[in-house]
Amino acid sequence: MSTAETHVLAYPFPSSGHVIPLLDLTKALLSRGVQVTLLITPNNQPLLPTNFPPNLHTLILPEPLFPNPNQNRLVAIVTFMRQHHYPIILDWAQAQAQATPPSAILSDFFLGWTHLLARDLHVPRLVFSPSGAFALSVVYSLWRDLPRNDTPQGPNAVVSFPNLPNSPVFHWHQLTLQFTKPERGGPEWEFHRENILLNIDSHGVVFNSFNDLERVYLDHMKKELRHERVWAVGPVLPLSPLPEERGGSSTVSRHDIMGFLDSREDGSVVYVCFGSRTFLTSHQMEVLTRALELSGASFVLSVGVAKAKEHGKVPCGFVDRVGVRGRGFLIEGWAPQLEILGHRSVGAFLTHCGWNSVLEGLVSGVVMLTWPMGADQYTNAKLLVEELGVAVGAAEGEEKVPEAEELAKRIERALGRSTKERVRAEELRNAALRAVGEGGSSQKELDAMVKVLGEVKHEGDAT
C-alpha cells in the first residue's frame, strides 16, 4: 500500500536537543512519502523548516508551564504535557477520522505516557530514543532490576550490569539522577519508573544510531524486548547542505568563525563545547581555560551565557593572553557545531558526550575528549573510550577534574596525527556515512520501519 496512507504523529520533548533529531528523522519519513503531523510547542516553532513539504502538518500545543519552582523541571514539563496536551490530541485525532487518521505515534523517550494515548487512539506507539542503544540498555536494566546502594558517597559504590554485553560497571554517581536522587518509592521516583515501564511496553523503539556503532546493544535490546521492532536509523543529521541555523543564533558570525578556522592548519584545532544546557563551575572553567592555554593548541571555545551565580565565567585576562582570533576563538551562546566539526582544521572535540554531540563528532571523524556531566553522558563516554576506542577521557563532572597540566597533555594527545584514536575516528566516520548512504544499513532499517507501520495500519483497517 502507498506510504501516503501512513500518518505518523511525531511528538518531541520540547527541548532543542530533543526536537532537532526528531525533526531530522521526520524529514527522512517525509522523503518516503509518509504523512507526518508534528506536535510542537510555540517556543520550538522556529526550529521548523521554512518550506513545508505538502505531507508535513503541524499541531501547535500549549507551551508547558511550571509555576512551582520547587518541582523538578522534567517532571513539571511532562506532567503539564500529559494533563493539557492529551485531551487536545484526542480531540484533534477524532476530527481526522474522515481524512487520514493517525496510524502511529513516534514520541520522545521522556513521553512514556503517550503509550496510553496511543492505546486510546488504537495505534502503535514507537519510542524515539535521544540516547544510543547502550545508554538505553543501561537505563532499562536499572529500572527493571532496581539496584540499591546504602553508601552512595563511598569510593567503591558501584553498580554492575552482568546481563548486558561486556558486563559494564558504573559508579553510583555516574548513573542517571532520575534514579539516584529522588527518594526511592516517592512520587518523583515512581514518576520516572512509570515512564520507563511504559517505554518498555511500547510497540517498538527507534534509535538515532547505526548498526556498526552499537550492533551488540541493538541485538541485546531486541532480546530484552522480545521482538524485532528495534530500528537504528541514524545518524539522522543534515550532512549536506548544512542549514543556516540549527537550533539558535550565535553572538558571532559564521563568516568570522570560518575565517578563523580557514587560517589554521589541518587537524590542529580543538573545538570545546558542552551543549546548550550544561554550564561549568568556576573551578571547571579555570582548569579548562588554563589547560587550553598550556596546550599551545588552537581552539574554538563555545560557552553558554552564564545565568546563575554558580556558573563559571571565562577568567579575566584569558582572552587577552591567548589572543582571540589569534590562537583561540570564543563563542558565547549557540555555535554552528556541525559546520565547525566538519572543517578541515578541527582535529579534536572536547565534549560533554550528549548523544547528539557524539554523533556529530563521529560523522566528522574527529577524536573526542570526554567530559561527561550527567544524564546518559557517562554511558556514552564509556562507549567512546573503552569500547569504540575513538576518544580520550578528559574529566568527569565535578568528581574527577584533573590538574590543568594533565588536561593539557590529553588535549595534545587527542590532536596527535597518527594515534589509534584517530584511526578509529576515520573508520567510524566512514561507517556512519555508509550507514546513511544509498543502500546503507540505516536506510534499510528506516524502510523496514515504514513497512511495519504500513502493515499495522492495513491490519487495523481490516478489523
Coordinates of C-alpha atoms in Angstrom, one line a residue:
M1 CA 0.0 0.0 0.0
S2 CA 1.1 3.6 -0.5
T3 CA 3.1 5.2 2.2
A4 CA 0.9 8.3 1.8
E5 CA -1.7 6.4 3.7
T6 CA 0.7 6.1 6.7
H7 CA 0.2 9.0 9.0
V8 CA 2.7 9.4 11.9
L9 CA 2.3 11.8 14.8
A10 CA 5.8 13.0 15.7
Y11 CA 5.9 14.2 19.3
P12 CA 9.2 15.6 20.6
F13 CA 10.1 16.6 24.2
P14 CA 10.1 20.4 23.9
S15 CA 13.9 21.0 24.2
S16 CA 16.1 21.7 21.2
G17 CA 18.4 18.7 21.9
H18 CA 15.3 16.5 21.6
V19 CA 13.3 18.4 18.9
I20 CA 16.2 18.7 16.4
P21 CA 17.0 15.0 16.0
L22 CA 13.3 14.0 15.8
L23 CA 12.9 16.8 13.1
D24 CA 15.7 15.2 11.2
L25 CA 14.0 11.8 11.4
T26 CA 10.8 13.4 10.3
K27 CA 12.4 14.7 7.1
A28 CA 13.5 11.2 6.3
L29 CA 10.0 9.9 6.7
L30 CA 8.6 12.7 4.6
S31 CA 11.1 11.8 1.8
R32 CA 9.5 8.4 1.7
G33 CA 6.0 9.8 1.2
V34 CA 4.8 9.3 4.8
Q35 CA 2.4 11.9 6.1
V36 CA 3.7 13.4 9.4
T37 CA 1.9 15.7 11.8
L38 CA 4.4 17.3 14.1
L39 CA 3.1 18.1 17.6
I40 CA 5.1 21.1 18.7
T41 CA 5.0 24.0 21.2
P42 CA 5.3 27.6 20.2
N43 CA 8.9 28.1 21.6
N44 CA 10.2 25.4 19.2
Q45 CA 8.3 26.6 16.1
P46 CA 11.4 28.5 14.9
L47 CA 13.2 25.1 14.5
L48 CA 10.7 24.1 11.8
P49 CA 11.8 24.1 8.1
T50 CA 10.8 27.3 6.3
N51 CA 9.5 25.4 3.3
F52 CA 7.0 22.8 4.4
P53 CA 6.5 19.8 2.1
P54 CA 2.8 19.1 1.5
N55 CA 2.9 15.9 3.6
L56 CA 4.1 17.7 6.7
H57 CA 1.5 19.2 9.0
T58 CA 1.7 20.8 12.5
L59 CA -0.4 20.8 15.6
I60 CA 0.6 23.6 17.9
L61 CA 0.2 22.7 21.5
P62 CA 0.3 24.9 24.7
E63 CA 3.8 25.8 26.0
P64 CA 4.4 23.9 29.2
L65 CA 4.2 25.9 32.4
F66 CA 5.8 25.0 35.7
P67 CA 4.9 27.7 38.3
N68 CA 6.2 25.7 41.2
P69 CA 10.0 26.5 41.3
N70 CA 10.5 23.6 43.8
Q71 CA 9.2 21.0 41.4
N72 CA 11.7 19.0 39.2
R73 CA 11.8 20.7 35.8
L74 CA 11.4 17.5 33.8
V75 CA 8.6 16.2 36.0
A76 CA 6.8 19.5 35.7
I77 CA 7.0 19.7 31.9
V78 CA 6.0 16.2 31.3
T79 CA 3.1 16.4 33.8
F80 CA 1.9 19.5 32.1
M81 CA 2.0 17.9 28.7
R82 CA 0.2 14.8 29.9
Q83 CA -2.6 16.9 31.5
H84 CA -3.0 19.5 28.9
H85 CA -1.8 18.0 25.6
Y86 CA -3.5 14.6 25.9
P87 CA -7.1 15.8 25.5
I88 CA -6.2 18.2 22.7
I89 CA -4.5 15.5 20.7
L90 CA -7.5 13.1 21.3
D91 CA -10.0 15.7 20.1
W92 CA -7.8 16.5 17.1
A93 CA -7.4 12.8 16.1
Q94 CA -11.2 12.3 16.3
A95 CA -11.6 15.2 13.9
Q96 CA -9.2 13.5 11.4
A97 CA -11.3 10.3 11.3
Q98 CA -12.8 11.1 7.9
A99 CA -9.5 12.3 6.5
T100 CA -6.3 10.5 7.1
P101 CA -6.4 9.3 10.8
P102 CA -3.1 8.7 12.6
S103 CA -1.6 5.3 12.1
A104 CA 1.2 5.6 14.7
I105 CA 2.8 7.8 17.3
L106 CA 6.5 8.4 17.3
S107 CA 7.3 10.1 20.6
D108 CA 10.3 11.0 22.7
F109 CA 11.7 8.7 25.4
F110 CA 10.6 11.2 28.1
L111 CA 7.0 10.9 27.0
G112 CA 6.2 7.4 28.1
W113 CA 2.6 8.4 28.8
T114 CA 2.0 8.6 25.1
H115 CA 1.8 4.8 25.2
L116 CA -1.6 5.3 26.9
L117 CA -2.5 7.9 24.3
A118 CA -1.7 5.5 21.5
R119 CA -3.9 2.9 23.2
D120 CA -6.8 5.3 23.2
L121 CA -6.2 6.1 19.6
H122 CA -5.9 2.4 18.7
V123 CA -2.5 2.9 17.1
P124 CA 1.1 1.7 18.0
R125 CA 3.5 3.9 19.8
L126 CA 7.2 3.9 18.9
V127 CA 9.8 5.3 21.3
F128 CA 12.2 7.7 19.8
S129 CA 15.4 7.5 21.8
P130 CA 17.5 10.6 22.0
S131 CA 20.2 8.3 23.5
G132 CA 22.0 5.4 22.0
A133 CA 21.2 1.7 22.4
F134 CA 24.0 1.2 25.1
A135 CA 22.6 4.0 27.2
L136 CA 19.0 2.9 26.9
S137 CA 20.0 -0.7 27.7
V138 CA 21.6 0.5 31.0
V139 CA 18.5 2.6 31.8
Y140 CA 16.1 -0.2 31.1
S141 CA 18.1 -2.6 33.2
L142 CA 18.4 -0.1 36.0
W143 CA 14.7 0.4 36.4
R144 CA 13.9 -3.3 36.0
D145 CA 16.5 -4.6 38.5
L146 CA 16.3 -1.7 40.9
P147 CA 19.8 -1.9 42.5
R148 CA 20.3 -0.4 45.9
N149 CA 23.2 1.5 47.4
D150 CA 23.4 2.2 51.1
T151 CA 26.7 4.2 50.8
P152 CA 26.3 6.3 47.6
Q153 CA 29.2 8.5 48.5
G154 CA 31.6 5.6 49.1
P155 CA 34.5 5.2 46.7
N156 CA 33.6 1.6 46.0
A157 CA 29.9 2.3 45.4
V158 CA 29.4 0.6 42.1
V159 CA 26.6 -1.0 40.1
S160 CA 27.3 -3.8 37.7
F161 CA 25.1 -4.9 34.8
P162 CA 26.0 -8.5 34.2
N163 CA 23.1 -9.1 31.9
L164 CA 24.3 -6.5 29.4
P165 CA 27.0 -7.2 26.8
N166 CA 30.5 -6.7 28.2
S167 CA 29.1 -6.5 31.7
P168 CA 29.6 -2.8 32.2
V169 CA 30.2 -1.4 35.7
F170 CA 29.4 2.2 36.8
H171 CA 30.0 4.2 39.9
W172 CA 26.8 5.3 41.6
H173 CA 27.4 9.0 40.7
Q174 CA 27.6 8.0 37.0
L175 CA 24.0 6.8 37.0
T176 CA 21.1 9.0 36.0
L177 CA 20.0 11.3 38.7
Q178 CA 16.4 10.3 37.9
F179 CA 17.2 7.0 39.6
T180 CA 19.6 8.0 42.3
K181 CA 18.4 11.4 43.5
P182 CA 14.7 11.1 44.4
E183 CA 13.5 9.2 47.4
R184 CA 13.1 5.6 46.3
G185 CA 9.3 4.9 46.1
G186 CA 8.5 8.5 46.4
P187 CA 6.3 10.4 43.8
E188 CA 9.1 11.7 41.7
W189 CA 10.9 8.3 41.6
E190 CA 7.7 6.5 40.7
F191 CA 7.0 9.0 38.0
H192 CA 10.3 8.2 36.3
R193 CA 9.8 4.4 36.8
E194 CA 6.3 4.5 35.2
N195 CA 7.8 6.4 32.2
I196 CA 10.4 3.7 31.7
L197 CA 8.0 0.8 32.1
L198 CA 5.6 2.4 29.6
N199 CA 8.5 2.8 27.1
I200 CA 9.4 -0.9 27.5
D201 CA 5.8 -1.8 26.8
S202 CA 5.6 0.3 23.6
H203 CA 5.4 -1.3 20.2
G204 CA 8.9 -0.5 19.2
V205 CA 11.9 1.7 19.6
V206 CA 13.8 3.9 17.1
F207 CA 17.5 4.8 17.7
N208 CA 19.5 7.7 16.2
S209 CA 22.4 5.3 15.9
F210 CA 23.7 2.7 13.4
N211 CA 24.5 -0.9 13.3
D212 CA 28.3 -0.7 13.0
L213 CA 28.3 1.6 16.1
E214 CA 26.1 -0.3 18.5
R215 CA 25.2 -3.7 17.0
V216 CA 25.8 -5.7 20.1
Y217 CA 23.5 -3.4 22.1
L218 CA 20.8 -3.2 19.4
D219 CA 20.8 -7.0 19.4
H220 CA 20.6 -7.0 23.2
M221 CA 17.6 -4.6 23.1
K222 CA 15.7 -7.0 20.7
K223 CA 16.4 -9.8 23.1
E224 CA 15.3 -7.9 26.1
L225 CA 12.1 -6.6 24.5
R226 CA 11.4 -10.0 22.9
H227 CA 10.6 -8.6 19.5
E228 CA 12.5 -7.3 16.4
R229 CA 10.9 -3.9 16.3
V230 CA 14.2 -2.1 17.1
W231 CA 15.4 0.2 14.3
A232 CA 18.8 2.0 14.1
V233 CA 18.2 4.8 11.5
G234 CA 21.0 7.2 12.2
P235 CA 22.9 9.4 12.2
V236 CA 19.9 11.5 11.3
L237 CA 21.9 14.6 10.6
P238 CA 21.8 17.1 7.7
L239 CA 25.2 16.2 6.3
S240 CA 24.9 18.4 3.2
P241 CA 23.9 21.0 2.7
L242 CA 24.1 22.4 6.2
P243 CA 21.1 24.6 7.3
E244 CA 21.7 28.3 8.0
E245 CA 20.5 28.0 11.6
R246 CA 20.2 24.7 13.5
G247 CA 18.8 25.4 17.0
G248 CA 19.7 29.0 17.7
S249 CA 21.6 32.1 16.8
S250 CA 25.2 32.9 17.8
T251 CA 26.8 36.0 19.2
V252 CA 29.5 35.8 16.4
S253 CA 29.1 35.4 12.7
R254 CA 29.7 32.2 10.8
H255 CA 32.0 34.3 8.5
D256 CA 34.2 35.1 11.4
I257 CA 34.3 31.6 12.7
M258 CA 35.1 30.1 9.3
G259 CA 37.7 32.8 8.7
F260 CA 39.5 31.8 11.9
L261 CA 39.3 28.1 11.1
D262 CA 40.5 28.7 7.5
S263 CA 43.6 30.3 8.9
R264 CA 44.6 27.1 10.9
E265 CA 46.5 24.1 9.7
D266 CA 44.6 20.8 9.1
G267 CA 43.6 18.9 12.2
S268 CA 45.3 21.5 14.5
V269 CA 42.2 22.9 16.3
V270 CA 40.4 21.6 19.3
Y271 CA 36.7 22.5 19.5
V272 CA 35.3 22.7 23.0
C273 CA 31.5 22.7 23.7
F274 CA 29.3 21.3 26.5
G275 CA 26.0 21.6 24.8
S276 CA 23.2 24.1 25.3
R277 CA 22.1 23.2 28.8
T278 CA 25.4 22.5 30.6
F279 CA 27.3 25.2 32.5
L280 CA 30.8 24.7 34.0
T281 CA 31.5 25.7 37.6
S282 CA 34.2 28.3 38.3
H283 CA 36.7 25.6 39.1
Q284 CA 36.0 23.6 36.0
M285 CA 36.2 26.7 33.8
E286 CA 39.6 27.7 35.4
V287 CA 41.0 24.2 34.8
L288 CA 39.7 24.1 31.2
T289 CA 40.9 27.6 30.2
R290 CA 44.3 27.1 31.8
A291 CA 44.7 23.7 30.0
L292 CA 43.9 25.3 26.7
E293 CA 46.5 27.9 27.4
L294 CA 49.1 25.4 28.4
S295 CA 48.4 23.0 25.5
G296 CA 49.6 25.5 22.9
A297 CA 46.8 24.3 20.6
S298 CA 44.5 26.5 18.6
F299 CA 40.9 26.2 19.8
V300 CA 37.3 27.3 19.5
L301 CA 35.7 27.6 22.9
S302 CA 31.9 27.7 23.0
V303 CA 30.4 28.5 26.3
G304 CA 26.8 29.3 27.4
V305 CA 25.9 32.7 28.6
A306 CA 26.1 32.3 32.4
K307 CA 22.6 32.6 34.0
A308 CA 23.3 31.9 37.7
K309 CA 26.0 32.8 40.2
E310 CA 27.3 29.2 40.3
H311 CA 28.0 29.2 36.6
G312 CA 31.7 29.7 35.8
K313 CA 32.7 32.5 33.5
V314 CA 35.8 32.7 31.3
P315 CA 38.5 34.1 33.6
C316 CA 39.6 37.7 33.2
G317 CA 42.7 38.0 31.1
F318 CA 42.3 34.7 29.4
V319 CA 41.0 36.2 26.1
D320 CA 43.9 38.7 26.1
R321 CA 46.6 36.1 26.8
V322 CA 45.6 33.6 24.1
G323 CA 44.5 36.3 21.7
V324 CA 41.0 35.7 20.4
R325 CA 41.2 35.3 16.6
G326 CA 44.8 34.7 17.1
R327 CA 45.2 31.3 18.8
G328 CA 41.7 31.0 20.1
F329 CA 38.2 31.9 19.2
L330 CA 35.5 32.4 21.9
I331 CA 31.7 31.9 21.2
E332 CA 29.2 32.8 23.8
G333 CA 25.8 31.3 23.0
W334 CA 24.9 28.9 20.2
A335 CA 27.6 27.6 17.9
P336 CA 27.2 26.1 14.4
Q337 CA 28.6 22.9 15.7
L338 CA 28.3 20.6 12.6
E339 CA 29.9 23.2 10.4
I340 CA 32.8 23.7 12.9
L341 CA 33.4 20.0 13.4
G342 CA 33.3 19.4 9.6
H343 CA 36.0 22.0 9.0
R344 CA 39.4 20.5 7.8
S345 CA 41.3 22.3 10.6
V346 CA 39.4 20.7 13.5
G347 CA 41.1 17.6 14.8
A348 CA 39.6 17.1 18.3
F349 CA 36.3 17.8 20.1
L350 CA 36.1 18.2 23.9
T351 CA 32.5 17.3 24.6
H352 CA 30.1 16.6 27.5
C353 CA 29.1 13.5 25.5
G354 CA 25.4 14.3 24.8
W355 CA 24.3 11.8 22.2
N356 CA 23.7 14.5 19.5
S357 CA 27.2 15.8 20.0
V358 CA 28.6 12.3 20.0
L359 CA 27.1 11.6 16.6
E360 CA 28.2 14.9 15.2
G361 CA 31.7 14.2 16.3
L362 CA 31.6 10.7 14.8
V363 CA 30.4 11.8 11.3
S364 CA 33.1 14.5 11.4
G365 CA 35.9 12.0 12.0
V366 CA 37.4 13.9 14.9
V367 CA 39.0 12.4 18.1
M368 CA 36.8 13.2 21.1
L369 CA 37.8 14.2 24.6
T370 CA 35.1 13.1 27.0
W371 CA 33.9 15.2 30.0
P372 CA 30.5 13.8 30.9
M373 CA 28.4 15.7 33.4
G374 CA 25.2 13.7 33.9
A375 CA 22.2 12.0 32.2
D376 CA 23.4 9.4 29.6
Q377 CA 26.7 11.1 29.2
Y378 CA 28.8 8.8 31.4
T379 CA 27.4 5.8 29.5
N380 CA 28.2 7.5 26.2
A381 CA 31.8 8.3 27.4
K382 CA 32.4 4.7 28.4
L383 CA 31.2 3.6 25.0
L384 CA 33.5 6.0 23.2
V385 CA 36.6 5.5 25.3
E386 CA 36.5 1.8 26.4
E387 CA 34.6 0.1 23.7
L388 CA 35.0 2.0 20.5
G389 CA 38.4 3.4 21.2
V390 CA 37.6 6.7 19.4
A391 CA 38.0 9.0 22.4
V392 CA 40.4 10.1 25.2
G393 CA 39.0 10.5 28.7
A394 CA 39.4 14.1 29.8
A395 CA 37.4 14.5 33.0
E396 CA 34.2 13.6 34.8
G397 CA 31.7 16.1 36.1
E398 CA 33.0 17.7 39.3
E399 CA 34.2 14.4 40.7
K400 CA 37.3 13.8 38.5
V401 CA 38.8 17.1 37.3
P402 CA 42.5 16.7 36.5
E403 CA 45.1 19.3 37.0
A404 CA 45.3 21.8 34.2
E405 CA 48.7 20.4 33.2
E406 CA 47.3 16.9 32.8
L407 CA 44.3 18.1 30.8
A408 CA 46.6 20.0 28.5
K409 CA 48.5 16.7 27.8
R410 CA 45.3 15.0 27.0
I411 CA 44.3 17.7 24.6
E412 CA 47.7 17.4 22.9
R413 CA 47.3 13.6 22.7
A414 CA 43.8 14.0 21.1
L415 CA 45.3 16.2 18.4
G416 CA 48.0 13.7 17.5
R417 CA 48.2 12.9 13.8
S418 CA 48.6 9.1 13.9
T419 CA 47.1 7.9 17.2
K420 CA 44.9 4.8 17.5
E421 CA 42.0 7.0 18.3
R422 CA 42.4 9.0 15.1
V423 CA 42.5 5.8 13.1
R424 CA 39.3 4.6 14.8
A425 CA 37.7 8.1 14.2
E426 CA 38.2 7.8 10.5
E427 CA 36.9 4.2 10.5
L428 CA 33.7 5.1 12.3
R429 CA 33.2 8.2 10.2
N430 CA 33.3 6.0 7.1
A431 CA 30.9 3.5 8.7
A432 CA 28.5 6.3 9.6
L433 CA 28.5 7.6 6.1
R434 CA 28.0 4.1 4.7
A435 CA 25.0 3.6 7.0
V436 CA 23.1 6.7 5.8
G437 CA 24.2 6.3 2.2
E438 CA 22.2 4.7 -0.6
G439 CA 21.6 1.0 0.4
G440 CA 23.2 1.5 3.8
S441 CA 22.0 -0.2 7.0
S442 CA 20.2 2.8 8.4
Q443 CA 18.4 3.4 5.1
K444 CA 17.2 -0.2 5.1
E445 CA 16.2 0.0 8.7
L446 CA 14.1 3.1 8.1
D447 CA 12.4 1.4 5.1
A448 CA 11.7 -1.6 7.3
M449 CA 10.1 0.6 10.0
V450 CA 7.9 2.4 7.4
K451 CA 6.9 -1.0 6.1
V452 CA 5.9 -2.2 9.5
L453 CA 3.8 1.0 10.1
G454 CA 2.0 0.4 6.8
E455 CA 1.2 -3.2 7.7
V456 CA -0.1 -2.2 11.2
K457 CA -2.4 0.4 9.6
H458 CA -3.5 -2.2 7.0
E459 CA -4.3 -4.7 9.7
G460 CA -6.2 -2.0 11.6
D461 CA -8.3 -1.2 8.5
A462 CA -9.2 -4.9 8.1
T463 CA -10.6 -5.3 11.6

